[in-house]
Coordinates of C-alpha atoms (C1' of nucleotides) in Angstrom, one line a residue:
Chain A
X9 CA -0.1 0.0 0.0
X10 CA 2.9 2.3 1.0
X11 CA 4.6 1.1 -2.0
X12 CA 1.7 1.7 -4.3
X13 CA 1.1 5.3 -3.0
X14 CA 5.0 6.0 -3.7
X15 CA 5.0 4.9 -7.2
X16 CA 1.7 7.0 -7.6
X17 CA 3.5 10.1 -6.3
X18 CA 6.5 9.3 -8.7
X19 CA 4.0 9.0 -11.5
X20 CA 2.4 12.3 -10.7
X21 CA 5.7 14.0 -10.4
X22 CA 6.8 12.8 -13.8
X23 CA 3.6 13.3 -15.7
X24 CA 3.8 16.9 -14.2
X25 CA 7.4 17.2 -15.3
X26 CA 6.5 16.2 -18.8
X27 CA 3.5 18.3 -19.1
X28 CA 5.6 21.4 -17.9
X29 CA 8.2 20.5 -20.5
X30 CA 5.7 19.9 -23.3
X31 CA 4.1 23.2 -22.4
X32 CA 7.5 24.9 -23.0
X33 CA 8.0 23.1 -26.3
X34 CA 4.6 23.0 -27.8
X35 CA 3.8 26.6 -27.1
X36 CA 7.1 27.6 -29.0
X37 CA 7.0 25.4 -31.9
X38 CA 3.2 24.2 -32.3
X39 CA 2.3 20.7 -32.5
X40 CA 3.9 19.6 -35.7
X41 CA 7.1 21.6 -35.1
X42 CA 7.7 20.1 -31.8
X43 CA 9.4 16.7 -31.2
X44 CA 9.5 14.1 -28.4
X45 CA 13.3 14.3 -28.4
X46 CA 13.1 18.1 -27.4
X47 CA 10.2 17.6 -24.9
X48 CA 12.1 14.5 -23.2
X49 CA 15.3 16.5 -23.0
X50 CA 13.5 19.5 -21.4
X51 CA 12.0 17.3 -18.9
X52 CA 15.3 15.4 -18.2
X53 CA 13.8 12.1 -19.2
X54 CA 14.7 9.7 -22.0
X55 CA 12.2 9.3 -24.8
X56 CA 11.1 5.9 -24.1
X57 CA 10.5 7.0 -20.5
X58 CA 8.4 9.7 -21.5
X59 CA 6.3 7.3 -23.7
X60 CA 6.0 5.1 -20.6
X61 CA 3.8 7.9 -19.0
X62 CA 2.0 9.0 -22.2
X63 CA 1.0 6.7 -25.1
X64 CA 2.0 9.1 -27.9
X65 CA 2.9 12.8 -28.7
X66 CA -0.7 13.4 -29.6
X67 CA -1.8 12.4 -26.0
X68 CA 0.7 14.6 -24.4
X69 CA -0.6 17.7 -26.5
X70 CA -4.2 16.6 -25.8
X71 CA -4.0 16.6 -22.1
X72 CA -2.4 20.1 -22.2
X73 CA -5.2 21.5 -24.4
X74 CA -8.0 19.8 -22.6
X75 CA -7.2 21.6 -19.3
X76 CA -6.6 24.9 -21.0
X77 CA -9.8 25.9 -22.5
X78 CA -11.6 25.8 -19.2
X79 CA -9.2 27.8 -17.4
X80 CA -9.0 30.0 -20.3
X81 CA -12.7 30.8 -20.1
X82 CA -13.0 31.2 -16.3
X83 CA -12.6 34.9 -16.4
X84 CA -15.4 35.3 -19.0
X85 CA -17.8 33.0 -16.8
X86 CA -17.1 35.5 -14.0
X87 CA -18.8 38.4 -15.6
X88 CA -21.8 39.0 -13.5
X89 CA -25.1 40.1 -15.0
X90 CA -26.0 41.9 -11.9
X91 CA -22.7 43.8 -11.4
X92 CA -21.8 47.2 -12.7
X93 CA -21.6 46.9 -16.4
X94 CA -18.5 49.0 -16.9
X95 CA -16.8 47.5 -14.2
X96 CA -17.6 43.9 -15.1
X97 CA -16.2 44.3 -18.5
X98 CA -13.2 46.4 -17.2
X99 CA -12.8 43.5 -14.7
X100 CA -12.8 40.9 -17.4
X101 CA -10.1 42.7 -19.5
X102 CA -7.9 43.0 -16.5
X103 CA -8.3 39.4 -15.6
X104 CA -7.5 38.5 -19.2
X105 CA -4.4 40.8 -19.2
X106 CA -3.2 39.1 -15.8
X107 CA -3.6 35.8 -17.4
X108 CA -1.3 36.8 -20.4
X109 CA 1.3 38.2 -17.9
X110 CA 1.1 35.2 -15.7
X111 CA 0.7 32.3 -18.3
X112 CA 2.1 33.6 -21.6
X113 CA 3.2 30.0 -22.7
X114 CA -0.5 28.9 -22.2
X115 CA -1.5 31.8 -24.4
X116 CA 0.9 30.8 -27.1
X117 CA 0.1 27.3 -27.0
X118 CA -3.4 28.2 -27.6
X119 CA -2.6 30.8 -30.3
X120 CA -0.5 28.1 -32.2
X121 CA -3.4 25.7 -32.1
X122 CA -5.9 28.4 -33.5
X123 CA -3.3 29.6 -36.1
X124 CA -3.0 26.2 -37.4
X125 CA -6.7 25.7 -37.9
X126 CA -7.5 24.4 -34.5
X127 CA -7.7 20.9 -35.7
X128 CA -7.7 19.4 -32.0
X129 CA -10.0 22.1 -30.5
X130 CA -12.4 23.1 -33.2
X131 CA -15.3 21.2 -31.7
X132 CA -14.9 22.9 -28.5
X133 CA -14.8 26.4 -30.2
X134 CA -18.1 25.8 -31.8
X135 CA -19.6 24.4 -28.7
X136 CA -18.5 25.1 -25.3
X137 CA -16.8 28.4 -26.5
X138 CA -19.6 29.6 -28.7
X139 CA -22.2 28.9 -26.1
X140 CA -20.5 30.9 -23.5
X141 CA -19.9 33.9 -25.8
X142 CA -23.4 33.8 -26.9
X143 CA -24.8 33.9 -23.4
X144 CA -22.4 36.8 -22.3
X145 CA -23.3 38.7 -25.4
X146 CA -26.7 38.5 -24.4
X147 CA -25.8 40.1 -21.1
X148 CA -23.7 42.9 -22.8
X149 CA -26.5 43.6 -25.3
X150 CA -29.1 44.0 -22.4
X151 CA -26.8 46.3 -20.7
X152 CA -26.5 48.4 -24.0
X153 CA -30.3 48.3 -24.6
X154 CA -30.9 49.5 -21.0
X155 CA -28.5 52.4 -21.8
X156 CA -25.9 51.3 -19.0
X157 CA -23.0 51.2 -21.6
X158 CA -22.6 52.6 -25.0
X159 CA -24.1 50.7 -28.0
X160 CA -21.3 48.1 -28.9
X161 CA -21.2 44.9 -30.9
X162 CA -20.9 42.3 -28.0
X163 CA -19.1 39.7 -29.9
X164 CA -16.7 42.2 -31.5
X165 CA -16.1 43.9 -28.0
X166 CA -15.2 40.4 -26.7
X167 CA -12.7 39.6 -29.5
X168 CA -11.0 42.9 -28.8
X169 CA -10.4 42.0 -25.4
X170 CA -9.1 38.7 -26.4
X171 CA -7.0 40.3 -29.2
X172 CA -5.5 43.2 -27.1
X173 CA -4.7 41.1 -24.0
X174 CA -3.2 38.0 -25.7
X175 CA -1.1 40.2 -28.1
X176 CA 1.2 41.0 -25.1
X177 CA 1.8 37.3 -24.5
X178 CA 1.7 36.0 -28.1
X179 CA 3.6 38.8 -29.7
X180 CA 5.9 39.4 -26.7
X181 CA 9.2 39.3 -28.9
X182 CA 7.9 41.8 -30.9
X183 CA 6.7 44.2 -28.3
X184 CA 9.9 43.9 -26.6
X185 CA 11.8 44.6 -29.7
X186 CA 10.0 47.7 -30.2
X187 CA 9.9 48.9 -26.5
X188 CA 13.4 48.2 -25.8
X189 CA 14.2 47.9 -22.1
X190 CA 10.7 48.8 -21.1
X191 CA 8.6 45.6 -20.0
X192 CA 5.9 44.6 -22.5
X193 CA 3.2 44.9 -19.9
X194 CA 4.5 48.2 -18.1
X195 CA 1.9 50.5 -19.7
X196 CA -0.5 48.0 -21.0
X197 CA -3.1 48.1 -18.2
X198 CA -3.4 51.9 -18.2
X199 CA -3.8 51.9 -21.8
X200 CA -6.4 49.4 -22.0
X201 CA -8.2 50.8 -18.9
X202 CA -8.2 54.1 -20.7
X203 CA -9.5 52.5 -23.9
X204 CA -12.4 50.5 -22.5
X205 CA -13.5 53.3 -20.2
X206 CA -13.9 55.5 -23.2
X207 CA -15.4 52.9 -25.4
X208 CA -18.1 52.0 -22.9
X209 CA -19.0 55.5 -21.7
X210 CA -22.6 56.6 -22.6
Chain B
X24 CA 17.8 34.7 -77.0
X25 CA 14.1 33.8 -77.4
X26 CA 15.1 30.4 -75.9
X27 CA 16.7 32.1 -72.9
X28 CA 13.7 34.3 -72.4
X29 CA 11.4 31.4 -72.5
X30 CA 13.3 29.7 -69.8
X31 CA 13.4 32.6 -67.7
X32 CA 9.7 32.9 -68.0
X33 CA 9.2 29.3 -66.7
X34 CA 11.7 29.9 -64.0
X35 CA 9.7 32.7 -62.8
X36 CA 6.5 31.1 -63.2
X37 CA 7.7 28.1 -61.2
X38 CA 9.3 30.1 -58.5
X39 CA 6.0 31.8 -58.2
X40 CA 4.2 28.7 -58.0
X41 CA 6.5 27.3 -55.3
X42 CA 6.3 30.6 -53.2
X43 CA 2.6 30.6 -53.5
X44 CA 2.4 27.0 -52.2
X45 CA 5.0 27.7 -49.5
X46 CA 2.8 30.6 -48.3
X47 CA -0.2 28.3 -47.9
X48 CA 1.8 25.8 -46.1
X49 CA 4.2 27.7 -43.9
X50 CA 1.4 30.1 -42.9
X51 CA -0.5 27.2 -41.5
X52 CA 2.1 25.0 -39.8
X53 CA 5.0 27.3 -39.3
X54 CA 8.4 26.7 -40.5
X55 CA 9.3 23.6 -38.6
X56 CA 6.0 22.1 -38.9
X57 CA 5.9 22.3 -42.6
X58 CA 7.5 19.8 -45.1
X59 CA 9.0 20.1 -48.6
X60 CA 6.7 17.2 -49.6
X61 CA 3.6 19.4 -48.7
X62 CA 4.9 22.4 -50.4
X63 CA 5.8 20.5 -53.5
X64 CA 2.5 18.6 -53.7
X65 CA 0.6 21.9 -53.2
X66 CA 2.8 23.5 -56.1
X67 CA 2.0 20.5 -58.3
X68 CA 5.9 19.7 -58.5
X69 CA 8.3 16.9 -57.4
X70 CA 10.4 17.6 -54.3
X71 CA 13.7 17.5 -56.3
X72 CA 12.2 19.8 -58.8
X73 CA 11.3 22.4 -56.1
X74 CA 14.9 22.1 -54.9
X75 CA 16.2 22.9 -58.2
X76 CA 14.7 26.3 -57.9
X77 CA 15.4 26.8 -54.2
X78 CA 18.6 25.4 -52.5
X79 CA 16.7 24.7 -49.2
X80 CA 13.6 24.8 -47.1
X81 CA 15.1 27.6 -45.4
X82 CA 15.7 29.5 -48.5
X83 CA 12.0 29.3 -49.7
X84 CA 10.9 30.5 -46.1
X85 CA 13.5 33.4 -46.2
X86 CA 12.2 34.6 -49.6
X87 CA 8.9 34.8 -48.3
X88 CA 9.6 36.7 -45.1
X89 CA 12.0 39.1 -46.7
X90 CA 9.4 40.4 -49.1
X91 CA 6.7 40.4 -46.2
X92 CA 8.1 42.9 -43.6
X93 CA 8.3 45.7 -46.1
X94 CA 4.9 45.3 -47.5
X95 CA 3.5 44.9 -43.9
X96 CA 5.0 48.2 -42.8
X97 CA 3.7 50.4 -45.9
X98 CA 0.5 51.2 -44.2
X99 CA 2.4 52.6 -41.1
X100 CA 4.8 54.5 -43.5
X101 CA 1.9 56.2 -45.0
X102 CA 0.9 58.1 -41.9
X103 CA 1.2 61.7 -42.9
X104 CA 2.4 64.1 -40.0
X105 CA 0.8 66.9 -41.9
X106 CA -2.6 65.2 -42.3
X107 CA -5.7 65.3 -39.9
X108 CA -4.6 63.3 -36.8
X109 CA -7.7 61.3 -36.1
X110 CA -8.2 60.6 -39.8
X111 CA -4.6 59.4 -40.4
X112 CA -4.8 57.0 -37.5
X113 CA -8.3 55.8 -38.6
X114 CA -6.9 55.5 -42.0
X115 CA -4.0 53.4 -40.7
X116 CA -6.2 51.1 -38.9
X117 CA -8.5 50.7 -41.9
X118 CA -5.6 49.9 -44.2
X119 CA -4.3 47.2 -41.8
X120 CA -7.7 45.7 -41.6
X121 CA -7.9 45.7 -45.3
X122 CA -4.6 43.8 -45.4
X123 CA -5.9 41.3 -42.9
X124 CA -8.9 40.7 -45.1
X125 CA -7.1 40.4 -48.4
X126 CA -3.9 38.7 -47.1
X127 CA -4.8 36.4 -44.2
X128 CA -2.1 34.0 -45.1
X129 CA 0.7 36.7 -44.9
X130 CA -0.7 37.7 -41.5
X131 CA -0.3 34.2 -40.3
X132 CA 2.8 33.4 -41.8
X133 CA 4.2 36.5 -39.8
X134 CA 2.3 35.7 -36.6
X135 CA 3.7 32.0 -36.6
X136 CA 7.2 33.7 -36.9
X137 CA 6.8 35.9 -34.1
X138 CA 5.1 33.2 -32.0
X139 CA 8.0 30.9 -32.3
X140 CA 10.4 33.6 -31.1
X141 CA 11.0 35.4 -34.5
X142 CA 14.4 33.5 -35.0
X143 CA 14.6 34.5 -38.7
X144 CA 13.4 38.1 -38.3
X145 CA 14.3 39.3 -34.9
X146 CA 16.9 41.7 -36.3
X147 CA 14.5 43.4 -38.6
X148 CA 12.0 43.8 -35.7
X149 CA 15.0 45.6 -33.5
X150 CA 16.1 47.6 -36.4
X151 CA 13.7 48.6 -39.3
X152 CA 10.4 47.9 -37.2
X153 CA 11.6 49.7 -34.2
X154 CA 12.9 52.6 -36.1
X155 CA 9.8 53.4 -37.9
X156 CA 7.6 52.8 -34.9
X157 CA 9.7 55.3 -33.0
X158 CA 9.4 57.8 -35.7
X159 CA 5.6 57.4 -36.1
X160 CA 5.4 57.5 -32.2
X161 CA 6.9 60.8 -32.3
X162 CA 4.5 62.2 -34.7
X163 CA 1.5 60.7 -32.6
X164 CA 3.1 62.1 -29.5
X165 CA 3.3 65.5 -30.9
X166 CA -0.4 65.4 -32.1
X167 CA -1.3 64.6 -28.5
X168 CA 0.9 67.3 -27.1
X169 CA -0.6 69.9 -29.4
X170 CA -4.0 68.8 -28.2
X171 CA -5.2 67.5 -31.5
X172 CA -6.0 63.9 -30.2
X173 CA -6.4 62.5 -26.8
X174 CA -3.3 61.8 -24.7
X175 CA -2.6 58.2 -25.4
X176 CA 0.6 56.2 -25.4
X177 CA 1.8 55.9 -28.9
X178 CA 3.4 52.6 -29.0
X179 CA 0.5 50.8 -27.2
X180 CA -1.8 52.6 -29.7
X181 CA 0.1 51.0 -32.4
X182 CA 0.2 47.7 -30.7
X183 CA -3.6 47.7 -30.4
X184 CA -4.1 48.5 -34.1
X185 CA -1.8 45.5 -34.9
X186 CA -3.5 43.3 -32.6
X187 CA -7.2 44.1 -33.2
X188 CA -6.8 44.1 -37.0
X189 CA -4.6 41.0 -37.4
X190 CA -6.8 39.0 -35.1
X191 CA -9.4 38.8 -37.6
X192 CA -6.8 37.0 -39.9
X193 CA -4.8 35.1 -37.3
X194 CA -7.7 33.9 -35.2
X195 CA -10.1 33.5 -38.2
X196 CA -11.2 29.9 -37.4
X197 CA -12.1 31.1 -33.7
X198 CA -13.9 34.1 -35.0
X199 CA -15.9 32.1 -37.5
X200 CA -16.6 29.5 -34.7
X201 CA -18.1 32.1 -32.5
X202 CA -20.1 34.1 -35.0
X203 CA -21.5 31.1 -37.0
X204 CA -22.6 32.1 -40.6
X205 CA -21.7 35.7 -40.3
X206 CA -18.3 36.6 -42.0
X207 CA -15.6 37.3 -39.6
X208 CA -15.0 40.9 -41.1
X209 CA -18.6 41.7 -41.5
X210 CA -18.9 44.1 -38.5
X211 CA -15.3 44.5 -37.8
X212 CA -14.8 47.8 -39.5
X213 CA -17.6 49.6 -37.9
X214 CA -16.7 48.4 -34.5
X215 CA -13.1 49.5 -34.8
X216 CA -14.1 52.7 -36.5
X217 CA -16.1 53.4 -33.4
X218 CA -13.6 52.3 -31.0
X219 CA -10.8 54.5 -32.2
X220 CA -13.0 57.6 -32.8
X221 CA -13.8 57.3 -29.2
X222 CA -10.4 56.8 -28.1
X223 CA -8.9 59.6 -29.9
X224 CA -11.5 62.2 -29.4
X225 CA -10.3 65.1 -27.1
Chain C
dG25 C1' 14.3 21.1 -66.4
dT26 C1' 12.2 17.2 -64.5
dC27 C1' 12.3 12.7 -63.3
dT28 C1' 13.5 8.2 -60.3
dA29 C1' 16.4 6.4 -56.8
dT30 C1' 18.8 6.9 -52.8
dA31 C1' 21.7 8.8 -49.2
dA32 C1' 21.8 10.6 -44.4
dA33 C1' 19.6 12.2 -40.6
dT34 C1' 15.7 12.7 -37.7
dA35 C1' 11.2 11.2 -35.7
dG36 C1' 7.5 8.5 -33.3
dA37 C1' 7.0 4.3 -31.2
dT38 C1' 8.3 -0.6 -29.5
dA39 C1' 11.0 -4.6 -27.5
dG40 C1' 13.2 -6.3 -24.0
dA41 C1' 17.1 -6.3 -20.6
dC42 C1' 17.7 -4.8 -16.0
Chain D
dG11 C1' 10.2 2.4 -13.9
dT12 C1' 14.0 3.3 -16.7
dC13 C1' 17.4 2.3 -19.9
dT14 C1' 19.6 0.7 -24.5
dA15 C1' 18.8 -0.9 -28.8
dT16 C1' 16.1 -0.8 -32.7
dC17 C1' 12.3 -0.7 -36.0
dT18 C1' 9.7 1.9 -39.4
dA19 C1' 8.4 6.0 -41.4
dT20 C1' 9.4 10.6 -42.7
dT21 C1' 12.3 14.3 -44.1
dT22 C1' 15.8 17.2 -46.2
dA23 C1' 18.8 17.0 -49.6
dT24 C1' 21.9 14.9 -53.5
dA25 C1' 23.1 12.0 -57.7
dG26 C1' 22.5 11.0 -62.0
dA27 C1' 19.5 9.3 -66.1
dC28 C1' 16.6 11.4 -69.5

DNA sequence: GTCTATAAATAGATAGAC
DNA sequence: GTCTATCTATTTATAGAC
């Protein structure tokens, strides 16, 4: 029993090690551009050992993506129809920006997948994602109809938040190249606060 | 002489064929995720024949990227310091949006390269791109200083234009998944016009 | 200029010893 | 659970006939 638990702990630790390494590699090179050699080396394991924990390259990638979409949508789910409209939308944007800052690799993993046509995640985009966006768009529309915020296209408002916040993670090297020493996120929040405050004001 | 010209015409046509196919493939899978087999098949040529026109996979990719950055920066160069500030910035945004609509593959090729750390284009980002951005940022700052537009962070204003317009090309499958039948660009322009009009108003 | 054949290296995955 | 060795397929690139 103690034996079994100890093994399980090693298993978890190694699976964790592999997923962390895979995130690093897949987020940089995408699925097809990444190799098990790279991931194994990054994890400090041999390739066959990696394949002892996961049945295939595909399985490693799938496990990363599966966990991701849910986490990625949490900030959107948190929008409260009963809250102050402007503050709810600003808060959503800020949570998304914070995620880009804290989890740039996850953002890039997602971006790589979408860019490549989302072959492994398209169903979730058309299902889970679309349903949630539709629901929250209704909320935003009702706010606009009641005159609580300016009249904006709800879906495009959400697209704008995704694109603006994720840009700082996905295009980080470009932002850094342009800004020089200044950190990429340094003035992002005040710029975006300003932008959305203006956009939403009646 | 006639003979020589004919061959040159074939050469140009085939090089063009290859670059067109390579754009299709590289823009979808990135450099490492793409294979010469795919590109040759897409171009309707054999792989050795492709390698008769280009010395290596790297060379094909480089030729695509080299032409791209210049074209990509043209809309930004066109910003006129003597023009009407709001119209100049709105016009820039519109030209960028139009490029995303007309050349989504070029946008994705660029996005793939940046996402993967820009290994083949980083120097140009730190040189050519940064210089141009610095120059145009000065123009925008002077407009703000003179009270002709609202006081915005010039570089982040430009980032926002890049991210918002390119999003419709780079994340096209996601936008389509969410919008359903509606085309991804259908309400994009009016949304962005509205957004920047509000942001820049004094 | 284009093809078939093939070299040389790499990649995903498995076998089997320990 | 981890390793070495290896299989099979793929990939970049070259050789050489036509």
